[in-house]
CSV table of C-alpha atoms and ligand atoms in Angstrom, one decimal:
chain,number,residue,atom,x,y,z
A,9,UNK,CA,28.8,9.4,-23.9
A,10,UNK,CA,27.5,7.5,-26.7
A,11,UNK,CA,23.5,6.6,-27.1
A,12,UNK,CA,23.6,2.6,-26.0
A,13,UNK,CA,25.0,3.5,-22.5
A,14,UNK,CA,23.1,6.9,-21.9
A,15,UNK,CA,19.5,6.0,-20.0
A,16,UNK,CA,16.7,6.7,-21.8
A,17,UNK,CA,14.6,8.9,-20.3
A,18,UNK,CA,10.9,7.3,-18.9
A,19,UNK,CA,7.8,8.7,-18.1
A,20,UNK,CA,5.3,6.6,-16.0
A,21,UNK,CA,2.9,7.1,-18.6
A,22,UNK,CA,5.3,5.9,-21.1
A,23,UNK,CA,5.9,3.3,-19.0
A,24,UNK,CA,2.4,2.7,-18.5
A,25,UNK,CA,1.9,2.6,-22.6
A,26,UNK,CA,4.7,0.4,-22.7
A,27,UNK,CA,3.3,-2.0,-20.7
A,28,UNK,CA,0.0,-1.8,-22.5
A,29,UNK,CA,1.8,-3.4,-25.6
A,30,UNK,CA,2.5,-6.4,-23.5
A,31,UNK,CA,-1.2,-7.4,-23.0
A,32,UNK,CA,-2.5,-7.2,-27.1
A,33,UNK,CA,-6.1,-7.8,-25.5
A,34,UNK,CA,-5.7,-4.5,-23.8
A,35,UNK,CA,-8.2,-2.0,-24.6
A,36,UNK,CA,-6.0,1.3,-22.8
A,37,UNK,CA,-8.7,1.4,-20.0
A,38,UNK,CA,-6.9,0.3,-16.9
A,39,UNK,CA,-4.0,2.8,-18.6
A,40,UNK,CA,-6.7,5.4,-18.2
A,41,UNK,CA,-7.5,4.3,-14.5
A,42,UNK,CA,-3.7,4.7,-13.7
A,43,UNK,CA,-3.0,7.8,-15.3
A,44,UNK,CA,-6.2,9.1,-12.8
A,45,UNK,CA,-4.6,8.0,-9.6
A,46,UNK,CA,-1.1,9.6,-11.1
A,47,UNK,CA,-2.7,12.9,-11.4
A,48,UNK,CA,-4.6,12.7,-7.7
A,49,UNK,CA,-1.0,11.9,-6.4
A,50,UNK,CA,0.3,15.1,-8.0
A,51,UNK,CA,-2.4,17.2,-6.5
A,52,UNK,CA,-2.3,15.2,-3.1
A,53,UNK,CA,1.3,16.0,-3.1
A,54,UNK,CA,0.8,19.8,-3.4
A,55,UNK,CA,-1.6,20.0,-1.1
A,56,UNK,CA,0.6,17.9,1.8
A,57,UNK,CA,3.5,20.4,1.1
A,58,UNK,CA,1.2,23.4,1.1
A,59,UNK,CA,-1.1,22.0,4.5
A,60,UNK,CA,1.0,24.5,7.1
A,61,UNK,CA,0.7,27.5,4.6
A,62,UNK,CA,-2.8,27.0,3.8
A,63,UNK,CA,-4.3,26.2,7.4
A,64,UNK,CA,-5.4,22.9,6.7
A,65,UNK,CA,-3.5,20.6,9.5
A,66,UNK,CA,-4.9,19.1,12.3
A,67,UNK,CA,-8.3,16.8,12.7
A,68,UNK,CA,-11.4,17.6,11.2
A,69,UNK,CA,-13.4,17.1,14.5
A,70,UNK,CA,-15.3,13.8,13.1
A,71,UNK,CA,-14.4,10.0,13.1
A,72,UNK,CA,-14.3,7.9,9.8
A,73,UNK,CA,-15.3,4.1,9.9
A,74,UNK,CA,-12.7,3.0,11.4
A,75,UNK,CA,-13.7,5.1,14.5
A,76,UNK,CA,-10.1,6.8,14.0
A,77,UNK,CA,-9.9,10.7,14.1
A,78,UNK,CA,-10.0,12.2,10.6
A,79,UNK,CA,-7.5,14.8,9.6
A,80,UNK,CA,-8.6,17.4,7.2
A,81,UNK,CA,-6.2,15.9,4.9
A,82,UNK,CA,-7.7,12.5,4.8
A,83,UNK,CA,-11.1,14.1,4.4
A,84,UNK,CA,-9.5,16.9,0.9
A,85,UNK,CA,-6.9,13.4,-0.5
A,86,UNK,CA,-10.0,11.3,-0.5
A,87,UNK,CA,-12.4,14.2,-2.3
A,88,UNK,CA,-9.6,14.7,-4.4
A,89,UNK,CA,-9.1,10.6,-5.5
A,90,UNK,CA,-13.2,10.3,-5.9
A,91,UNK,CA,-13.0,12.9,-8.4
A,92,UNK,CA,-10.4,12.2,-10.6
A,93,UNK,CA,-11.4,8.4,-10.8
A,94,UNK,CA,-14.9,9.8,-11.0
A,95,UNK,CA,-14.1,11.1,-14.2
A,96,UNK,CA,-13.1,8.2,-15.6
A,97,UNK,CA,-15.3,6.0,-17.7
A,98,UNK,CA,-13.3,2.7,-16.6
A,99,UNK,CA,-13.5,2.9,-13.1
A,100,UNK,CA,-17.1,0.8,-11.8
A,101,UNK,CA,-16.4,1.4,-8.3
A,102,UNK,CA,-14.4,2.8,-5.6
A,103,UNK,CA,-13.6,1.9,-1.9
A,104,UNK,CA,-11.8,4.3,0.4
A,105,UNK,CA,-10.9,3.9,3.9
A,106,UNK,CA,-12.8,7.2,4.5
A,107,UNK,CA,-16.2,6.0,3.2
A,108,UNK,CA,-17.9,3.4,4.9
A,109,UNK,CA,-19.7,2.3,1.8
A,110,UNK,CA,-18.2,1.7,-1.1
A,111,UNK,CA,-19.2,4.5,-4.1
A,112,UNK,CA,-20.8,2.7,-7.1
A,113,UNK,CA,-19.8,5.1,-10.1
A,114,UNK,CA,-21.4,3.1,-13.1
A,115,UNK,CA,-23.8,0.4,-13.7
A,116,UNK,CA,-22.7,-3.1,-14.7
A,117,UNK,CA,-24.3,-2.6,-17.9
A,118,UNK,CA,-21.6,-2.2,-21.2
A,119,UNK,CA,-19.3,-3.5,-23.1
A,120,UNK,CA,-16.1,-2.4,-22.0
A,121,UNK,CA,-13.8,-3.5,-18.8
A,122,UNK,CA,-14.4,-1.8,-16.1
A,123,UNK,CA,-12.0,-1.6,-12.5
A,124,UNK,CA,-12.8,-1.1,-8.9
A,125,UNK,CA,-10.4,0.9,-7.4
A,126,UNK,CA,-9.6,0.9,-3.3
A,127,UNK,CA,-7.3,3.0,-1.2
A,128,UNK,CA,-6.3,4.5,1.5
A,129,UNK,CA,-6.3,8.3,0.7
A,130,UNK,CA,-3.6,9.5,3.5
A,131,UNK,CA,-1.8,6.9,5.4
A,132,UNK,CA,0.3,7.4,8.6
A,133,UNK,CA,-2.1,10.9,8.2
A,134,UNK,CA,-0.9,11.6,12.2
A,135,UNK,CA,2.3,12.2,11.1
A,136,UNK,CA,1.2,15.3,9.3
A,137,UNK,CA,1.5,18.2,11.7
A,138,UNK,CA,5.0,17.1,12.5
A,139,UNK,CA,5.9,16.6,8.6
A,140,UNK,CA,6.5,13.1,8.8
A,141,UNK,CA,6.0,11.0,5.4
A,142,UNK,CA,2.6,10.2,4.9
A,143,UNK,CA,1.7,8.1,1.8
A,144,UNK,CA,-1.3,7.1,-0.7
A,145,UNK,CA,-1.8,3.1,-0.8
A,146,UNK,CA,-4.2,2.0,-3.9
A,147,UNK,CA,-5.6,-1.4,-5.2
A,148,UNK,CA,-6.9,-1.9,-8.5
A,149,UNK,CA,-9.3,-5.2,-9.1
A,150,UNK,CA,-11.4,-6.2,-12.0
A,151,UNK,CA,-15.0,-5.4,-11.3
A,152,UNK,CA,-16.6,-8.5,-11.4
A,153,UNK,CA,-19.9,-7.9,-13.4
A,154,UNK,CA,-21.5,-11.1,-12.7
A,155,UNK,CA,-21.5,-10.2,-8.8
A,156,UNK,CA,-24.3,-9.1,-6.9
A,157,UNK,CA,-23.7,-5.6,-5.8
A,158,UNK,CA,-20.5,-3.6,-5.0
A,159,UNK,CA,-19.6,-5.6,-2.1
A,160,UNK,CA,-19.5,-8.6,-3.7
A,161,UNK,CA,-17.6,-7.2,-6.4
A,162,UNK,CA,-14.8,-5.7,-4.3
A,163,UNK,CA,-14.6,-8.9,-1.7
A,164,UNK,CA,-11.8,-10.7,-4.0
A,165,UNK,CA,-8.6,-12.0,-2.7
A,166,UNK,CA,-5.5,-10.2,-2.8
A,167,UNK,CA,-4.1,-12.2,-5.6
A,168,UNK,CA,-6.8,-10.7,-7.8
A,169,UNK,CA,-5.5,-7.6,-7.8
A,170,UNK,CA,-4.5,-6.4,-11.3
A,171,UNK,CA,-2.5,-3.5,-10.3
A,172,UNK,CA,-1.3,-2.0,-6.7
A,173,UNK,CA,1.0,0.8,-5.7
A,174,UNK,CA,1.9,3.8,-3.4
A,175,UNK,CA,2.5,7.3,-3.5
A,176,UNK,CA,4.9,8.3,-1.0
A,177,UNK,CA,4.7,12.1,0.3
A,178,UNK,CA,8.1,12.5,1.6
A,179,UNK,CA,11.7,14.3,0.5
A,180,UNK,CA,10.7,13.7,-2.7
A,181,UNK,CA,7.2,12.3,-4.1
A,182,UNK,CA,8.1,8.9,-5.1
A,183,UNK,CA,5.6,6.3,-6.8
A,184,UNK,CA,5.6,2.8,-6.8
A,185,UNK,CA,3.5,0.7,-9.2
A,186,UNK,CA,3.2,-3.4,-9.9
A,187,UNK,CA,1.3,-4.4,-12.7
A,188,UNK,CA,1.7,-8.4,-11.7
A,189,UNK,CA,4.9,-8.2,-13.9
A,190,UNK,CA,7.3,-6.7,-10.9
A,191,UNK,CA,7.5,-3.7,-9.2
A,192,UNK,CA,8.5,-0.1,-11.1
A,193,UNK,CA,9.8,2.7,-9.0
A,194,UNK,CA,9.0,6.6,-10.2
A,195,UNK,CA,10.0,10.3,-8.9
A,196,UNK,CA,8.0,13.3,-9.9
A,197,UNK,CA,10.2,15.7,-11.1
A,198,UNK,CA,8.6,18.8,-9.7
A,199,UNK,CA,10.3,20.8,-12.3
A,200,UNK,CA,8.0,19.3,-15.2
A,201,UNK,CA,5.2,17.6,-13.3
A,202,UNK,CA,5.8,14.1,-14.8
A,203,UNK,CA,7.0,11.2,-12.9
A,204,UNK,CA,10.2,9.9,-13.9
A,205,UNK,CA,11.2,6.3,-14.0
A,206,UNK,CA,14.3,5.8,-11.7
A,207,UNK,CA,14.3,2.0,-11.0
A,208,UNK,CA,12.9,-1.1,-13.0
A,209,UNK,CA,12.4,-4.8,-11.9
A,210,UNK,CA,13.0,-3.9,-8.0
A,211,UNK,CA,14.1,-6.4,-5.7
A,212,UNK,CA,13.8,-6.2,-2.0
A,213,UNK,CA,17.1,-7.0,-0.5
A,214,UNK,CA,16.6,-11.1,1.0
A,215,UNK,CA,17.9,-10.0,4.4
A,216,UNK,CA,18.8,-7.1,6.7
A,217,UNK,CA,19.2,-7.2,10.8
A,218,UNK,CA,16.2,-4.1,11.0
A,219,UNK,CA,12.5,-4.8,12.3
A,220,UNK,CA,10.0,-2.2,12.1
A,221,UNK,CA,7.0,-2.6,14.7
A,222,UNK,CA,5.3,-0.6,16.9
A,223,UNK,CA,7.4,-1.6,20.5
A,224,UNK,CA,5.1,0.0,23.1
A,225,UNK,CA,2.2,-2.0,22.1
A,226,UNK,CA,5.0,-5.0,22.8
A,227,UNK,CA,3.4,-6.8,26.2
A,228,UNK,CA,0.7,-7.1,24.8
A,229,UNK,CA,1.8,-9.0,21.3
A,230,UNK,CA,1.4,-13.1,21.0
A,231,UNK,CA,4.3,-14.5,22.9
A,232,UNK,CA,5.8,-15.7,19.3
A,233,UNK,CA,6.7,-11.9,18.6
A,234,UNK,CA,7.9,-11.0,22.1
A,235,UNK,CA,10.2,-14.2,21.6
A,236,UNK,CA,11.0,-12.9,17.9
A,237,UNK,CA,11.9,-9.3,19.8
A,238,UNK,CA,14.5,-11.0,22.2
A,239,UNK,CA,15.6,-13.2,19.8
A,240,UNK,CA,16.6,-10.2,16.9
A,241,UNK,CA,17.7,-8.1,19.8
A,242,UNK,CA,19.9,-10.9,20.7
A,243,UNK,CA,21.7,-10.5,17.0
A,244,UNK,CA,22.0,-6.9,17.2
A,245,UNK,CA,19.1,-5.8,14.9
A,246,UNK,CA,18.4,-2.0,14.7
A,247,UNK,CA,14.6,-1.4,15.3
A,248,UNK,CA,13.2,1.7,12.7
A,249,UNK,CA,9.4,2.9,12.9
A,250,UNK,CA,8.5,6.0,11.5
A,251,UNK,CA,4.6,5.2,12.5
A,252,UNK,CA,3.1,5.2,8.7
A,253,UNK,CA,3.3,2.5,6.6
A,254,UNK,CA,4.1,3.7,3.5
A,255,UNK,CA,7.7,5.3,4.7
A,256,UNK,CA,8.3,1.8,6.9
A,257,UNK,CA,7.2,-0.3,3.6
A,258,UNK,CA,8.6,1.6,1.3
A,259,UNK,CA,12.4,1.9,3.3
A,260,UNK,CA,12.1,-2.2,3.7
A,261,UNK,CA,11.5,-2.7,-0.3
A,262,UNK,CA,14.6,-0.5,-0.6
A,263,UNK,CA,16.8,-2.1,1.9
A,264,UNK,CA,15.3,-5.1,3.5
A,265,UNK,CA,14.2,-6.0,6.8
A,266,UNK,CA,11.3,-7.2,7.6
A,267,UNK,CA,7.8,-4.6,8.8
A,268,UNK,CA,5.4,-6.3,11.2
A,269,UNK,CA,1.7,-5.4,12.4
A,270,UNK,CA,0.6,-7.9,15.1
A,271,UNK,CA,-2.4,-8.5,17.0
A,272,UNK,CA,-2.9,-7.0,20.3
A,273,UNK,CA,-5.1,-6.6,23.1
A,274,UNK,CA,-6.6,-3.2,21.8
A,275,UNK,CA,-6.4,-4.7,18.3
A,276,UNK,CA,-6.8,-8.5,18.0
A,277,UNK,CA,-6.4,-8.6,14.3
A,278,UNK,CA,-4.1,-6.0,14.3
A,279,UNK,CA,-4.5,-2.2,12.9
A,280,UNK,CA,-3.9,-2.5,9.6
A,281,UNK,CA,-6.7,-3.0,6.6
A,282,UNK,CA,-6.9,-5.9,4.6
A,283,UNK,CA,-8.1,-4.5,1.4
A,284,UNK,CA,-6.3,-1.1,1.1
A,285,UNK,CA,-3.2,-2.0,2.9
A,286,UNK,CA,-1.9,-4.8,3.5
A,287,UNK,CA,-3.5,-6.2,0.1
A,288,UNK,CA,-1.3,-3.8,-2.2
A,289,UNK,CA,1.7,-3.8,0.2
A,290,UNK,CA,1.6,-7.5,0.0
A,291,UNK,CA,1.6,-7.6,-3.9
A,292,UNK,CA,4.5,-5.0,-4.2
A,293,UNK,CA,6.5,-6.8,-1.8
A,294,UNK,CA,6.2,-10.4,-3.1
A,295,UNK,CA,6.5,-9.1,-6.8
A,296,UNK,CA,10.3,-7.5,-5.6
A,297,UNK,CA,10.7,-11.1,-4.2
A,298,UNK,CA,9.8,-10.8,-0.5
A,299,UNK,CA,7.2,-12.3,1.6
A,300,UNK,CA,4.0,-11.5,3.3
A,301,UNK,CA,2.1,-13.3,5.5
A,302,UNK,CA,-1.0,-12.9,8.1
A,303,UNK,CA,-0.1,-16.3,10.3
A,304,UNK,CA,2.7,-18.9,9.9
A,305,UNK,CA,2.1,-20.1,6.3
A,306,UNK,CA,-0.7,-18.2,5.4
A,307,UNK,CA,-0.1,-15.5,2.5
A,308,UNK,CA,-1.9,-12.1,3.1
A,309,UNK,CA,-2.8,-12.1,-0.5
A,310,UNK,CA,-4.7,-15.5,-0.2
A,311,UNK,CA,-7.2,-14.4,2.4
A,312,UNK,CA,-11.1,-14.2,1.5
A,313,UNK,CA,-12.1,-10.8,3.0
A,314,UNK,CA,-15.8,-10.6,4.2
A,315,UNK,CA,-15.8,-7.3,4.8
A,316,UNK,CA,-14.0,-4.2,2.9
A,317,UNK,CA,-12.8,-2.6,5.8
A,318,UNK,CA,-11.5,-5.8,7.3
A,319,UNK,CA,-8.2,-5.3,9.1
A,320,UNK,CA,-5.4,-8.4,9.5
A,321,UNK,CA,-2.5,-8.9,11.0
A,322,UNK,CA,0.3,-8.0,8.8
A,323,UNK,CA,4.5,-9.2,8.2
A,324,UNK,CA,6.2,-8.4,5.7
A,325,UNK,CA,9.5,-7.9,4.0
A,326,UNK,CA,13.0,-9.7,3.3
A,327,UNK,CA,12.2,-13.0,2.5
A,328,UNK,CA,14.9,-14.8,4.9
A,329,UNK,CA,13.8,-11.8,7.7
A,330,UNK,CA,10.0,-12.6,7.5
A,331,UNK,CA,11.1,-16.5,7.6
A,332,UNK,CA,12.7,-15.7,11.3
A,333,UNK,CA,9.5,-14.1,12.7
A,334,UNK,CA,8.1,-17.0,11.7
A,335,UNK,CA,9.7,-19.7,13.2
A,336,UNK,CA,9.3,-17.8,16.3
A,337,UNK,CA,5.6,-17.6,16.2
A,338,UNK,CA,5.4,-21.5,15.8
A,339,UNK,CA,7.5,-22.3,18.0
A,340,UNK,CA,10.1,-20.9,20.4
A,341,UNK,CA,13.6,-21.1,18.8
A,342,UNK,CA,16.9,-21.3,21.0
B,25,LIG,P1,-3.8,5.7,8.6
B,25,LIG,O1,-3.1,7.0,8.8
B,25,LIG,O2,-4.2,5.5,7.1
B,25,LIG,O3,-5.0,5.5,9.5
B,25,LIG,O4,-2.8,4.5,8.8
B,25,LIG,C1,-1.9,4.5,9.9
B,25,LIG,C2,-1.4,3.1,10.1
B,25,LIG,C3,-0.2,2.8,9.3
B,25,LIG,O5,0.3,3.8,8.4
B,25,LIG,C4,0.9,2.6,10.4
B,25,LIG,O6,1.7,1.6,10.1
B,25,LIG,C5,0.1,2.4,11.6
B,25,LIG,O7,-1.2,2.9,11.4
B,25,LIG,C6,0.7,2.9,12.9
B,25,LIG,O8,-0.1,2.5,13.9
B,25,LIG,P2,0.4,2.7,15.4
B,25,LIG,O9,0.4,4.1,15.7
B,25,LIG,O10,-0.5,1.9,16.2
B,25,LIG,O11,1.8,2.1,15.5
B,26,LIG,MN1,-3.3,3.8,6.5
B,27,LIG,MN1,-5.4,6.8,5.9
């Protein structure tokens, strides 16, 4: 094989260096900031496969903000996430779903640029004891020094965010990053502990027949998404739900579909968190080319949260498949 049609081989710090040279104003911080979560992801990873050896499955007996049982995982992924960004002088704040208050690391005082970092440390965590994926969902926004305190720092729209990924815990640990500029796709090769680059400049598929909801919460959806239901079922659509975001997200930005959260009765803006879910989900998915919206028209990453732990109602995927429930939830469609 000659040299112009063998791959070269790319690390996502490479990658991440290699994007640094794009932005001439960079200063290598928000590298630094990346190169942080990277790491937690490694040890997260370790720690998910090792959970059944070393005893730590199952809840940790408390609640976290949410007022949704805690697994010990949740509780050792997030420890593990505040120390490594901890340690790093360009991180200004972090938000977690398992802290009710956001964590102020360092003052606003300095030259340099500093991030806020939020996450979810373990999503689709319930899926643990039965060794379901689970995944790590992170957003990275510029800390806004002129704000007054954390919370109005971290209260920015979704299209603010500088960087977003996820870190998906599953046959292989797979890590998907967008820097604004498109969405990368890693693996860590457990063989040399580095993540390798396997896909560049990934687009989500513009249609597939496949939802991906949570059915047995469906009497008590909107009647738009009931309609939606009948009307897909109608056409043959296959319905896949493996009851944790990342996995459903992350198999839709592979091969289309569309992934829904909708409000219902137990849940009137849905489940899922604005600013560490559906926030960074959103911006991976529209960067591949898809959509994601909250209400007919409404983009997910145009809303103003008021509240960190904010939760909306989420769809999202294939452009043309997102565009169907739509229509439904305007109006009913024969
Ligand atoms: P988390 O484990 O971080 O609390 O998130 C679970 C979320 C999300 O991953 C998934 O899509 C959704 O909860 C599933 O909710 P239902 O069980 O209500 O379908
Ligand atoms: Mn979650
Ligand atoms: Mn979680």
């Amino acid at each position: 094989m000659n040299s112009s049609s063998t791959p070269s081989i790319v690390t996502l710090q490479s990658h991440i260096l290699e994007q640094q040279s794009h932005f001439p104003e960079a200063s290598g911080t928000l590298s630094w900031v990346l190169s942080a979560l990277s790491i937690s992801a490694k040890v997260i990873a370790d720690k998910v496969r090792h959970a059944r050896l070393e005893n730590v499955l199952g809840s940790v007996g408390s609640e976290n903000v949410q007022g949704e049982v805690q697994q010990k995982l949740d509780v050792i992924a997030n420890e593990v996430l505040l120390r490594t960004l901890g340690g790093r002088e360009g991180v200004a704040i972090v938000a977690s779903e398992e802290n009710e208050e956001p964590v102020i690391l360092r003052d606003n005082k300095g030259g340099d640029r500093r991030y806020c970092v939020l996450f979810d440390p373990l999503d689709g965590s319930s899926n643990l004891d039965v060794c379901g994926g689970v995944g790590t969902i992170f957003s990275i926004l510029a800390h806004d020094r002129r704000a007054d305190g954390a919370q109005a720092s971290l209260l920015q729209p979704g299209v603010r965010q500088v960087a977003a990924g996820y870190v998906l815990y599953g046959s292989s640990t797979v890590f998907v990053l967008t820097l604004g500029k498109g969405v990368d796709m890693f693996v860590l090769d457990p063989g040399i502990g580095a993540y390798m680059r396997v896909e560049q400049g990934l687009r989500i598929p513009t249609q597939c027949k496949s939802y991906s909801v949570n059915e047995g919460n469906r009497k008590s959806f909107p009647t738009g998404f009931q309609r939606y239901l009948d009307w897909a079922q109608e056409r043959d659509y296959s319905s896949r739900y493996a009851g944790a975001m990342v996995g459903d997200v992350h198999r839709i930005l592979l091969k289309g579909g569309v992934f829904m959260y909708p409000p219902t009765r137990k849940a009137p803006n849905g489940k899922l968190r604005l600013m560490y879910e559906a926030n960074p989900m959103s911006m991976i998915i529209e960067q591949a080319g898809g959509k994601a919206l909250c209400a007919p028209g409404e983009r997910v990453l145009e809303v103003r949260p008021t509240d960190i732990h904010q939760r909306t109602p989420l769809v999202l995927g294939s452009a043309e498949e997102v565009d169907h429930v739509m229509r439904h939830l305007v109006e009913p469609v024969r």
